[in-house]
PDB file of C-alpha atoms and ligand atoms in Angstrom:
ATOM      1  CA  MET A   6      -8.885  15.666 -58.874  1.00 87.00           C
ATOM      2  CA  ILE A   7     -11.673  13.370 -57.717  1.00 90.00           C
ATOM      3  CA  LYS A   8     -10.419   9.926 -56.833  1.00 97.00           C
ATOM      4  CA  ILE A   9     -13.037   7.321 -57.614  1.00 98.00           C
ATOM      5  CA  ILE A  10     -13.404   3.679 -56.719  1.00 98.00           C
ATOM      6  CA  ASP A  11     -13.936   2.193 -60.152  1.00 98.00           C
ATOM      7  CA  GLY A  12     -16.389  -0.673 -59.786  1.00 98.00           C
ATOM      8  CA  LYS A  13     -16.703  -1.090 -63.516  1.00 98.00           C
ATOM      9  CA  LYS A  14     -12.983  -1.718 -63.886  1.00 98.00           C
ATOM     10  CA  ILE A  15     -12.711  -4.000 -60.845  1.00 98.00           C
ATOM     11  CA  SER A  16     -15.774  -6.031 -61.843  1.00 98.00           C
ATOM     12  CA  ALA A  17     -14.310  -6.462 -65.352  1.00 98.00           C
ATOM     13  CA  GLU A  18     -11.090  -7.784 -63.781  1.00 98.00           C
ATOM     14  CA  ILE A  19     -13.018 -10.202 -61.578  1.00 98.00           C
ATOM     15  CA  LYS A  20     -15.026 -11.418 -64.574  1.00 98.00           C
ATOM     16  CA  GLU A  21     -11.833 -11.971 -66.589  1.00 98.00           C
ATOM     17  CA  GLU A  22     -10.367 -14.017 -63.728  1.00 97.00           C
ATOM     18  CA  MET A  23     -13.556 -16.036 -63.533  1.00 97.00           C
ATOM     19  CA  LYS A  24     -13.662 -16.718 -67.261  1.00 97.00           C
ATOM     20  CA  ILE A  25     -10.272 -18.407 -66.980  1.00 97.00           C
ATOM     21  CA  GLU A  26     -11.395 -20.291 -63.876  1.00 96.00           C
ATOM     22  CA  ILE A  27     -14.499 -21.556 -65.694  1.00 97.00           C
ATOM     23  CA  GLU A  28     -12.434 -22.620 -68.732  1.00 96.00           C
ATOM     24  CA  GLU A  29     -10.196 -24.635 -66.396  1.00 95.00           C
ATOM     25  CA  LEU A  30     -13.211 -26.068 -64.609  1.00 93.00           C
ATOM     26  CA  THR A  31     -14.893 -27.294 -67.799  1.00 95.00           C
ATOM     27  CA  LYS A  32     -11.763 -28.851 -69.299  1.00 93.00           C
ATOM     28  CA  GLY A  33     -12.118 -32.585 -69.793  1.00 81.00           C
ATOM     29  CA  GLY A  34     -15.836 -32.347 -70.426  1.00 89.00           C
ATOM     30  CA  LYS A  35     -16.979 -31.308 -66.944  1.00 94.00           C
ATOM     31  CA  ARG A  36     -20.232 -29.375 -67.014  1.00 97.00           C
ATOM     32  CA  ALA A  37     -20.215 -25.591 -66.614  1.00 98.00           C
ATOM     33  CA  PRO A  38     -21.699 -23.866 -63.567  1.00 98.00           C
ATOM     34  CA  GLY A  39     -25.467 -23.308 -63.989  1.00 98.00           C
ATOM     35  CA  LEU A  40     -27.688 -20.497 -62.754  1.00 98.00           C
ATOM     36  CA  ALA A  41     -31.496 -20.328 -62.814  1.00 98.00           C
ATOM     37  CA  VAL A  42     -32.961 -16.838 -62.720  1.00 98.00           C
ATOM     38  CA  ILE A  43     -36.638 -16.353 -61.930  1.00 98.00           C
ATOM     39  CA  ILE A  44     -38.526 -13.127 -62.520  1.00 98.00           C
ATOM     40  CA  VAL A  45     -42.200 -12.693 -61.637  1.00 98.00           C
ATOM     41  CA  GLY A  46     -44.189  -9.938 -63.334  1.00 97.00           C
ATOM     42  CA  GLU A  47     -43.143  -6.906 -65.319  1.00 95.00           C
ATOM     43  CA  ASN A  48     -41.113  -4.639 -62.985  1.00 95.00           C
ATOM     44  CA  PRO A  49     -38.939  -2.695 -65.486  1.00 93.00           C
ATOM     45  CA  ALA A  50     -35.925  -2.350 -63.158  1.00 93.00           C
ATOM     46  CA  SER A  51     -36.074  -6.069 -62.319  1.00 96.00           C
ATOM     47  CA  LYS A  52     -36.144  -6.906 -66.042  1.00 96.00           C
ATOM     48  CA  VAL A  53     -32.985  -4.860 -66.633  1.00 95.00           C
ATOM     49  CA  TYR A  54     -31.175  -6.556 -63.717  1.00 96.00           C
ATOM     50  CA  VAL A  55     -32.260 -10.045 -64.748  1.00 97.00           C
ATOM     51  CA  ASN A  56     -31.276  -9.565 -68.392  1.00 97.00           C
ATOM     52  CA  SER A  57     -27.915  -8.258 -67.296  1.00 97.00           C
ATOM     53  CA  LYS A  58     -27.379 -11.297 -65.054  1.00 98.00           C
ATOM     54  CA  VAL A  59     -28.258 -13.726 -67.871  1.00 98.00           C
ATOM     55  CA  LYS A  60     -26.027 -11.852 -70.338  1.00 98.00           C
ATOM     56  CA  THR A  61     -23.095 -11.945 -67.940  1.00 98.00           C
ATOM     57  CA  CYS A  62     -23.551 -15.708 -67.488  1.00 98.00           C
ATOM     58  CA  SER A  63     -23.265 -16.215 -71.218  1.00 98.00           C
ATOM     59  CA  ALA A  64     -20.185 -13.945 -71.477  1.00 98.00           C
ATOM     60  CA  LEU A  65     -18.399 -15.997 -68.803  1.00 98.00           C
ATOM     61  CA  GLY A  66     -19.409 -19.474 -69.974  1.00 98.00           C
ATOM     62  CA  ILE A  67     -21.966 -20.073 -67.218  1.00 98.00           C
ATOM     63  CA  TYR A  68     -25.054 -22.039 -68.244  1.00 98.00           C
ATOM     64  CA  SER A  69     -28.263 -20.199 -67.422  1.00 98.00           C
ATOM     65  CA  GLU A  70     -32.004 -20.730 -67.463  1.00 98.00           C
ATOM     66  CA  LYS A  71     -34.380 -17.790 -67.289  1.00 98.00           C
ATOM     67  CA  TYR A  72     -37.956 -18.158 -66.044  1.00 98.00           C
ATOM     68  CA  ASN A  73     -40.304 -15.279 -66.904  1.00 98.00           C
ATOM     69  CA  LEU A  74     -43.378 -15.899 -64.790  1.00 98.00           C
ATOM     70  CA  ASP A  75     -46.716 -14.170 -64.971  1.00 98.00           C
ATOM     71  CA  SER A  76     -47.497 -11.806 -62.071  1.00 98.00           C
ATOM     72  CA  GLU A  77     -50.604 -13.905 -61.369  1.00 98.00           C
ATOM     73  CA  ILE A  78     -48.647 -17.075 -60.638  1.00 98.00           C
ATOM     74  CA  THR A  79     -49.557 -18.613 -57.267  1.00 98.00           C
ATOM     75  CA  GLU A  80     -47.139 -19.046 -54.416  1.00 98.00           C
ATOM     76  CA  ALA A  81     -47.616 -22.818 -54.685  1.00 98.00           C
ATOM     77  CA  GLU A  82     -46.642 -22.812 -58.370  1.00 98.00           C
ATOM     78  CA  LEU A  83     -43.512 -20.791 -57.647  1.00 98.00           C
ATOM     79  CA  LEU A  84     -42.595 -23.127 -54.779  1.00 98.00           C
ATOM     80  CA  LYS A  85     -43.013 -26.089 -57.140  1.00 98.00           C
ATOM     81  CA  LEU A  86     -40.592 -24.567 -59.659  1.00 98.00           C
ATOM     82  CA  ILE A  87     -38.049 -23.918 -56.917  1.00 98.00           C
ATOM     83  CA  GLU A  88     -38.337 -27.515 -55.764  1.00 98.00           C
ATOM     84  CA  GLU A  89     -37.652 -28.731 -59.320  1.00 98.00           C
ATOM     85  CA  LEU A  90     -34.622 -26.472 -59.595  1.00 99.00           C
ATOM     86  CA  ASN A  91     -33.398 -27.581 -56.158  1.00 98.00           C
ATOM     87  CA  ASN A  92     -33.258 -31.108 -57.558  1.00 98.00           C
ATOM     88  CA  LYS A  93     -31.918 -30.269 -61.011  1.00 98.00           C
ATOM     89  CA  GLU A  94     -28.362 -31.498 -61.552  1.00 97.00           C
ATOM     90  CA  GLU A  95     -27.266 -28.759 -64.009  1.00 98.00           C
ATOM     91  CA  ILE A  96     -28.352 -25.940 -61.701  1.00 98.00           C
ATOM     92  CA  ASP A  97     -25.893 -24.740 -59.052  1.00 98.00           C
ATOM     93  CA  GLY A  98     -27.586 -21.458 -58.215  1.00 98.00           C
ATOM     94  CA  ILE A  99     -31.196 -20.264 -57.969  1.00 98.00           C
ATOM     95  CA  LEU A 100     -32.005 -16.571 -57.949  1.00 98.00           C
ATOM     96  CA  VAL A 101     -35.514 -15.209 -57.475  1.00 98.00           C
ATOM     97  CA  GLN A 102     -35.490 -11.537 -58.397  1.00 98.00           C
ATOM     98  CA  LEU A 103     -37.065  -9.340 -55.720  1.00 97.00           C
ATOM     99  CA  PRO A 104     -39.478  -7.702 -55.140  1.00 96.00           C
ATOM    100  CA  LEU A 105     -42.197 -10.307 -55.664  1.00 98.00           C
ATOM    101  CA  PRO A 106     -45.908  -9.490 -56.107  1.00 98.00           C
ATOM    102  CA  LYS A 107     -47.716  -8.841 -52.809  1.00 97.00           C
ATOM    103  CA  HIS A 108     -49.654 -12.124 -52.786  1.00 98.00           C
ATOM    104  CA  ILE A 109     -46.391 -14.086 -52.579  1.00 98.00           C
ATOM    105  CA  ASP A 110     -44.534 -14.376 -49.273  1.00 98.00           C
ATOM    106  CA  GLU A 111     -40.912 -13.482 -50.065  1.00 98.00           C
ATOM    107  CA  ASP A 112     -39.514 -15.081 -46.913  1.00 98.00           C
ATOM    108  CA  LYS A 113     -41.263 -18.354 -47.709  1.00 98.00           C
ATOM    109  CA  ILE A 114     -39.810 -18.349 -51.239  1.00 98.00           C
ATOM    110  CA  ILE A 115     -36.275 -17.553 -50.061  1.00 98.00           C
ATOM    111  CA  GLU A 116     -36.479 -20.301 -47.442  1.00 98.00           C
ATOM    112  CA  ALA A 117     -37.594 -22.825 -50.080  1.00 98.00           C
ATOM    113  CA  ILE A 118     -34.306 -22.445 -51.970  1.00 99.00           C
ATOM    114  CA  LYS A 119     -31.739 -25.079 -50.976  1.00 98.00           C
ATOM    115  CA  PRO A 120     -29.104 -23.208 -48.943  1.00 98.00           C
ATOM    116  CA  ASN A 121     -26.335 -24.721 -51.091  1.00 98.00           C
ATOM    117  CA  LYS A 122     -27.971 -23.204 -54.209  1.00 98.00           C
ATOM    118  CA  ASP A 123     -28.822 -19.847 -52.608  1.00 98.00           C
ATOM    119  CA  VAL A 124     -26.288 -17.773 -54.567  1.00 98.00           C
ATOM    120  CA  ASP A 125     -28.023 -14.554 -53.452  1.00 98.00           C
ATOM    121  CA  GLY A 126     -27.101 -15.383 -49.845  1.00 98.00           C
ATOM    122  CA  PHE A 127     -30.575 -14.465 -48.589  1.00 98.00           C
ATOM    123  CA  HIS A 128     -31.475 -17.786 -46.909  1.00 98.00           C
ATOM    124  CA  PRO A 129     -31.456 -17.650 -43.071  1.00 98.00           C
ATOM    125  CA  ILE A 130     -28.890 -20.489 -43.064  1.00 98.00           C
ATOM    126  CA  ASN A 131     -26.456 -18.430 -45.133  1.00 98.00           C
ATOM    127  CA  LEU A 132     -27.122 -15.268 -43.122  1.00 98.00           C
ATOM    128  CA  GLY A 133     -26.547 -17.278 -39.944  1.00 98.00           C
ATOM    129  CA  LYS A 134     -23.290 -18.698 -41.294  1.00 98.00           C
ATOM    130  CA  LEU A 135     -22.145 -15.178 -42.096  1.00 98.00           C
ATOM    131  CA  VAL A 136     -22.823 -14.042 -38.525  1.00 97.00           C
ATOM    132  CA  ILE A 137     -20.762 -16.850 -36.992  1.00 96.00           C
ATOM    133  CA  GLY A 138     -18.003 -16.559 -39.611  1.00 94.00           C
ATOM    134  CA  LYS A 139     -18.676 -19.917 -41.345  1.00 96.00           C
ATOM    135  CA  ASN A 140     -18.331 -20.513 -45.072  1.00 96.00           C
ATOM    136  CA  GLY A 141     -21.681 -19.936 -46.802  1.00 98.00           C
ATOM    137  CA  PHE A 142     -22.971 -17.732 -49.609  1.00 98.00           C
ATOM    138  CA  LYS A 143     -22.585 -14.017 -49.003  1.00 98.00           C
ATOM    139  CA  SER A 144     -25.186 -11.543 -50.312  1.00 98.00           C
ATOM    140  CA  CYS A 145     -23.862 -10.129 -53.556  1.00 98.00           C
ATOM    141  CA  THR A 146     -24.062  -6.368 -52.932  1.00 98.00           C
ATOM    142  CA  PRO A 147     -22.308  -6.296 -49.541  1.00 98.00           C
ATOM    143  CA  TYR A 148     -19.865  -8.944 -50.783  1.00 98.00           C
ATOM    144  CA  GLY A 149     -19.141  -6.699 -53.792  1.00 98.00           C
ATOM    145  CA  ILE A 150     -18.507  -3.706 -51.516  1.00 98.00           C
ATOM    146  CA  MET A 151     -16.081  -5.765 -49.408  1.00 98.00           C
ATOM    147  CA  GLU A 152     -14.289  -6.886 -52.572  1.00 98.00           C
ATOM    148  CA  LEU A 153     -13.987  -3.272 -53.765  1.00 98.00           C
ATOM    149  CA  LEU A 154     -12.469  -2.212 -50.432  1.00 98.00           C
ATOM    150  CA  LYS A 155     -10.090  -5.176 -50.558  1.00 98.00           C
ATOM    151  CA  ARG A 156      -8.940  -4.547 -54.119  1.00 98.00           C
ATOM    152  CA  TYR A 157      -8.255  -0.901 -53.296  1.00 98.00           C
ATOM    153  CA  GLU A 158      -6.166  -2.248 -50.389  1.00 98.00           C
ATOM    154  CA  LEU A 159      -8.098  -0.219 -47.848  1.00 98.00           C
ATOM    155  CA  ASP A 160      -7.237  -1.303 -44.330  1.00 96.00           C
ATOM    156  CA  LEU A 161     -10.392  -1.786 -42.263  1.00 98.00           C
ATOM    157  CA  ASN A 162      -8.664  -2.571 -38.976  1.00 98.00           C
ATOM    158  CA  GLY A 163     -10.162  -0.316 -36.308  1.00 98.00           C
ATOM    159  CA  LYS A 164     -11.761   1.997 -38.867  1.00 98.00           C
ATOM    160  CA  ASP A 165     -15.013   3.754 -37.962  1.00 98.00           C
ATOM    161  CA  VAL A 166     -17.608   2.811 -40.558  1.00 99.00           C
ATOM    162  CA  VAL A 167     -21.109   4.248 -40.674  1.00 99.00           C
ATOM    163  CA  ILE A 168     -23.717   2.408 -42.749  1.00 99.00           C
ATOM    164  CA  VAL A 169     -26.972   4.227 -43.493  1.00 98.00           C
ATOM    165  CA  GLY A 170     -29.731   1.698 -44.250  1.00 98.00           C
ATOM    166  CA  ARG A 171     -30.489  -1.542 -42.385  1.00 98.00           C
ATOM    167  CA  SER A 172     -31.967  -3.803 -45.075  1.00 97.00           C
ATOM    168  CA  ASN A 173     -31.558  -7.575 -44.893  1.00 96.00           C
ATOM    169  CA  ILE A 174     -30.006  -7.473 -48.364  1.00 96.00           C
ATOM    170  CA  VAL A 175     -27.363  -4.771 -47.803  1.00 98.00           C
ATOM    171  CA  GLY A 176     -27.045  -2.939 -44.468  1.00 98.00           C
ATOM    172  CA  LYS A 177     -27.313  -5.799 -41.989  1.00 98.00           C
ATOM    173  CA  PRO A 178     -25.074  -8.348 -43.764  1.00 98.00           C
ATOM    174  CA  LEU A 179     -22.582  -5.585 -44.586  1.00 98.00           C
ATOM    175  CA  ALA A 180     -22.376  -4.607 -40.901  1.00 98.00           C
ATOM    176  CA  VAL A 181     -21.442  -8.210 -40.098  1.00 98.00           C
ATOM    177  CA  MET A 182     -18.864  -8.474 -42.902  1.00 98.00           C
ATOM    178  CA  LEU A 183     -17.160  -5.236 -41.832  1.00 98.00           C
ATOM    179  CA  THR A 184     -17.187  -6.314 -38.180  1.00 98.00           C
ATOM    180  CA  ASN A 185     -15.554  -9.604 -39.198  1.00 97.00           C
ATOM    181  CA  GLU A 186     -12.771  -7.493 -40.783  1.00 97.00           C
ATOM    182  CA  ASN A 187     -12.225  -5.565 -37.515  1.00 98.00           C
ATOM    183  CA  ALA A 188     -13.996  -2.336 -38.432  1.00 98.00           C
ATOM    184  CA  THR A 189     -16.098  -0.555 -35.797  1.00 98.00           C
ATOM    185  CA  VAL A 190     -19.541  -0.361 -37.369  1.00 98.00           C
ATOM    186  CA  THR A 191     -22.456   1.969 -36.652  1.00 98.00           C
ATOM    187  CA  LEU A 192     -25.609   0.838 -38.448  1.00 98.00           C
ATOM    188  CA  CYS A 193     -27.951   3.808 -38.921  1.00 98.00           C
ATOM    189  CA  HIS A 194     -31.548   3.941 -40.138  1.00 98.00           C
ATOM    190  CA  SER A 195     -34.653   6.111 -40.310  1.00 96.00           C
ATOM    191  CA  LYS A 196     -34.969   6.326 -36.496  1.00 98.00           C
ATOM    192  CA  THR A 197     -31.326   7.263 -35.898  1.00 98.00           C
ATOM    193  CA  LYS A 198     -30.875  10.510 -33.955  1.00 98.00           C
ATOM    194  CA  ASN A 199     -28.276  13.073 -35.048  1.00 98.00           C
ATOM    195  CA  LEU A 200     -27.213  11.156 -38.148  1.00 98.00           C
ATOM    196  CA  SER A 201     -24.787  13.890 -39.291  1.00 98.00           C
ATOM    197  CA  GLU A 202     -22.919  13.659 -36.012  1.00 98.00           C
ATOM    198  CA  LYS A 203     -22.281  10.003 -36.750  1.00 98.00           C
ATOM    199  CA  THR A 204     -21.389  10.306 -40.428  1.00 98.00           C
ATOM    200  CA  LEU A 205     -19.085  13.275 -39.693  1.00 98.00           C
ATOM    201  CA  ASN A 206     -16.992  11.071 -37.425  1.00 98.00           C
ATOM    202  CA  ALA A 207     -16.739   8.177 -39.863  1.00 98.00           C
ATOM    203  CA  ASP A 208     -13.661   7.123 -41.822  1.00 98.00           C
ATOM    204  CA  ILE A 209     -15.973   5.343 -44.252  1.00 98.00           C
ATOM    205  CA  VAL A 210     -19.640   6.173 -44.937  1.00 99.00           C
ATOM    206  CA  ILE A 211     -21.801   3.678 -46.846  1.00 99.00           C
ATOM    207  CA  VAL A 212     -25.264   4.785 -47.928  1.00 98.00           C
ATOM    208  CA  ALA A 213     -27.979   2.345 -49.010  1.00 98.00           C
ATOM    209  CA  ILE A 214     -31.393   3.921 -48.565  1.00 97.00           C
ATOM    210  CA  GLY A 215     -32.611   4.783 -52.071  1.00 96.00           C
ATOM    211  CA  ARG A 216     -32.964   8.548 -51.832  1.00 97.00           C
ATOM    212  CA  GLU A 217     -31.330  10.932 -54.281  1.00 97.00           C
ATOM    213  CA  LYS A 218     -28.731  13.345 -52.813  1.00 97.00           C
ATOM    214  CA  PHE A 219     -29.373  12.093 -49.279  1.00 98.00           C
ATOM    215  CA  LEU A 220     -25.735  12.362 -48.214  1.00 98.00           C
ATOM    216  CA  THR A 221     -24.543  15.940 -48.515  1.00 98.00           C
ATOM    217  CA  GLU A 222     -21.092  17.495 -48.132  1.00 98.00           C
ATOM    218  CA  ASP A 223     -21.802  18.892 -44.649  1.00 98.00           C
ATOM    219  CA  MET A 224     -22.297  15.287 -43.460  1.00 98.00           C
ATOM    220  CA  VAL A 225     -18.831  13.929 -44.281  1.00 98.00           C
ATOM    221  CA  LYS A 226     -15.373  14.400 -42.839  1.00 98.00           C
ATOM    222  CA  GLU A 227     -12.543  15.740 -45.000  1.00 98.00           C
ATOM    223  CA  GLY A 228     -10.563  12.803 -46.447  1.00 98.00           C
ATOM    224  CA  SER A 229     -13.212  10.174 -45.744  1.00 98.00           C
ATOM    225  CA  ILE A 230     -14.268   7.365 -48.082  1.00 98.00           C
ATOM    226  CA  VAL A 231     -17.852   7.257 -49.383  1.00 98.00           C
ATOM    227  CA  ILE A 232     -19.595   4.221 -50.873  1.00 98.00           C
ATOM    228  CA  ASP A 233     -22.904   4.861 -52.625  1.00 98.00           C
ATOM    229  CA  VAL A 234     -25.217   1.847 -52.940  1.00 98.00           C
ATOM    230  CA  GLY A 235     -28.265   3.780 -54.164  1.00 97.00           C
ATOM    231  CA  ILE A 236     -29.749   3.377 -57.621  1.00 95.00           C
ATOM    232  CA  ASN A 237     -32.351   6.097 -58.219  1.00 95.00           C
ATOM    233  CA  ARG A 238     -33.679   8.026 -61.180  1.00 92.00           C
ATOM    234  CA  ASN A 239     -33.718  11.799 -60.828  1.00 92.00           C
ATOM    235  CA  SER A 240     -36.395  14.117 -62.238  1.00 92.00           C
ATOM    236  CA  LEU A 241     -34.633  14.030 -65.635  1.00 93.00           C
ATOM    237  CA  GLY A 242     -34.691  10.229 -65.657  1.00 91.00           C
ATOM    238  CA  LYS A 243     -30.935  10.049 -65.119  1.00 94.00           C
ATOM    239  CA  LEU A 244     -29.473   7.278 -62.971  1.00 94.00           C
ATOM    240  CA  CYS A 245     -28.113   8.580 -59.669  1.00 96.00           C
ATOM    241  CA  GLY A 246     -27.134   7.304 -56.245  1.00 98.00           C
ATOM    242  CA  ASP A 247     -27.904   8.384 -52.670  1.00 98.00           C
ATOM    243  CA  VAL A 248     -24.935  10.760 -52.507  1.00 98.00           C
ATOM    244  CA  ASP A 249     -24.676  14.341 -53.746  1.00 98.00           C
ATOM    245  CA  PHE A 250     -21.616  13.260 -55.730  1.00 98.00           C
ATOM    246  CA  GLU A 251     -20.671  16.646 -57.139  1.00 97.00           C
ATOM    247  CA  ASN A 252     -20.285  18.272 -53.722  1.00 98.00           C
ATOM    248  CA  VAL A 253     -19.408  15.325 -51.480  1.00 98.00           C
ATOM    249  CA  SER A 254     -16.556  14.294 -53.817  1.00 98.00           C
ATOM    250  CA  LYS A 255     -14.810  17.613 -53.054  1.00 98.00           C
ATOM    251  CA  LYS A 256     -14.158  16.336 -49.525  1.00 98.00           C
ATOM    252  CA  THR A 257     -13.582  12.599 -49.973  1.00 98.00           C
ATOM    253  CA  SER A 258     -10.299  10.767 -50.514  1.00 98.00           C
ATOM    254  CA  LEU A 259     -12.202   8.076 -52.436  1.00 98.00           C
ATOM    255  CA  ILE A 260     -15.802   7.788 -53.623  1.00 98.00           C
ATOM    256  CA  THR A 261     -17.858   5.385 -55.756  1.00 98.00           C
ATOM    257  CA  PRO A 262     -19.765   6.851 -58.710  1.00 98.00           C
ATOM    258  CA  VAL A 263     -23.289   5.843 -59.765  1.00 98.00           C
ATOM    259  CA  PRO A 264     -23.391   4.222 -62.255  1.00 96.00           C
ATOM    260  CA  GLY A 265     -20.068   2.379 -62.346  1.00 97.00           C
ATOM    261  CA  GLY A 266     -19.451   1.881 -58.611  1.00 98.00           C
ATOM    262  CA  VAL A 267     -21.153  -0.775 -56.515  1.00 98.00           C
ATOM    263  CA  GLY A 268     -23.703  -1.837 -59.191  1.00 97.00           C
ATOM    264  CA  PRO A 269     -21.391  -3.786 -61.508  1.00 97.00           C
ATOM    265  CA  MET A 270     -19.851  -5.528 -58.492  1.00 98.00           C
ATOM    266  CA  THR A 271     -23.178  -7.084 -57.470  1.00 98.00           C
ATOM    267  CA  ILE A 272     -23.413  -9.086 -60.685  1.00 97.00           C
ATOM    268  CA  ALA A 273     -19.738 -10.062 -60.584  1.00 98.00           C
ATOM    269  CA  MET A 274     -20.225 -11.484 -57.082  1.00 98.00           C
ATOM    270  CA  LEU A 275     -23.339 -13.380 -58.145  1.00 98.00           C
ATOM    271  CA  MET A 276     -21.216 -15.058 -60.809  1.00 98.00           C
ATOM    272  CA  LYS A 277     -18.527 -15.750 -58.196  1.00 98.00           C
ATOM    273  CA  ASN A 278     -21.102 -17.408 -55.913  1.00 98.00           C
ATOM    274  CA  THR A 279     -22.395 -19.528 -58.813  1.00 98.00           C
ATOM    275  CA  VAL A 280     -18.871 -20.725 -59.643  1.00 98.00           C
ATOM    276  CA  LYS A 281     -18.220 -21.422 -55.940  1.00 98.00           C
ATOM    277  CA  SER A 282     -21.401 -23.511 -55.806  1.00 98.00           C
ATOM    278  CA  ARG A 283     -20.266 -25.574 -58.806  1.00 97.00           C
ATOM    279  CA  MET A 284     -16.745 -26.021 -57.378  1.00 95.00           C
ATOM    280  CA  GLU A 285     -18.151 -27.346 -54.124  1.00 95.00           C
ATOM    281  CA  LYS A 286     -19.837 -30.189 -56.016  1.00 90.00           C
ATOM    282  CA  ILE A 287     -16.618 -31.399 -57.667  1.00 87.00           C
TER     283      ILE A 287
HETATM  284  N1  LIG B 330     -33.581  -7.038 -55.921  1.00 80.08           N
HETATM  285  C1  LIG B 330     -32.722  -6.023 -55.668  1.00 80.08           C
HETATM  286  N2  LIG B 330     -31.487  -6.494 -55.457  1.00 80.08           N
HETATM  287  C2  LIG B 330     -31.550  -7.824 -55.590  1.00 80.08           C
HETATM  288  C3  LIG B 330     -30.584  -8.864 -55.487  1.00 80.08           C
HETATM  289  O1  LIG B 330     -29.392  -8.674 -55.224  1.00 80.08           O
HETATM  290  N3  LIG B 330     -31.048 -10.125 -55.696  1.00 80.08           N
HETATM  291  C4  LIG B 330     -32.352 -10.374 -55.967  1.00 80.08           C
HETATM  292  N4  LIG B 330     -32.707 -11.639 -56.133  1.00 80.08           N
HETATM  293  N5  LIG B 330     -33.266  -9.433 -56.058  1.00 80.08           N
HETATM  294  C5  LIG B 330     -32.855  -8.171 -55.873  1.00 80.08           C
END
């Protein structure tokens, strides 16, 4: 039988825990945590993610504001909105959905968000804090993966972990988080030589590159653990990850499905960061 890591179930548990935490927090008339979500343009995937984030806020008792901005908005106008939200009392977290249109400099936008409201954990200050092991906001997807591993009580001490994909959002911060938990991490990417050699030796393989069926069964060791971060659509329009699940799962001791693996954890951790931000102001 295939043993899966059930991100849907774990994220539901985390959200239940948070609901209680937020009820406690707002007792006696204290204001709820607040999240501002900004989306620029009409990217269909971004719309789905943003709507899901706003819906989850409302289910947990988190106040939210959604800003649907025209794709033609200038960088200066977007920076002005961020500045307003930086100074707005009811807002604890600001999230600008990526990608942004080409005429807007993403780095500049991320750096304009106050680090103590950067619930995405993308600001250089928060990334820097992560590297030196200080308490900041952790990027939601890698944070969600770490939480999954923790809740399945998987010991990372001395484990060989191979990550495929070196993005600033997933691969790089995840490599740091795993290193901080005493794993031995190999961070692979498009220029890596003999990738299979590396993945075949790994106790845990994590794939985040955005290519359907990239990780095949000949690339993984019997009994290993596979985490699939990909969200792709196949030729039939069906949602699928970066792993050839059907065949790879015959060899793994544990594997995340897509959908229902890492995806739901990302939103749960965003909510967790928003609550943390509110708590830090009390
Ligand atoms: N685009 C893809 N993933 C993310 C994410 O986690 N946060 C934001 N803001 N944009 C994204």
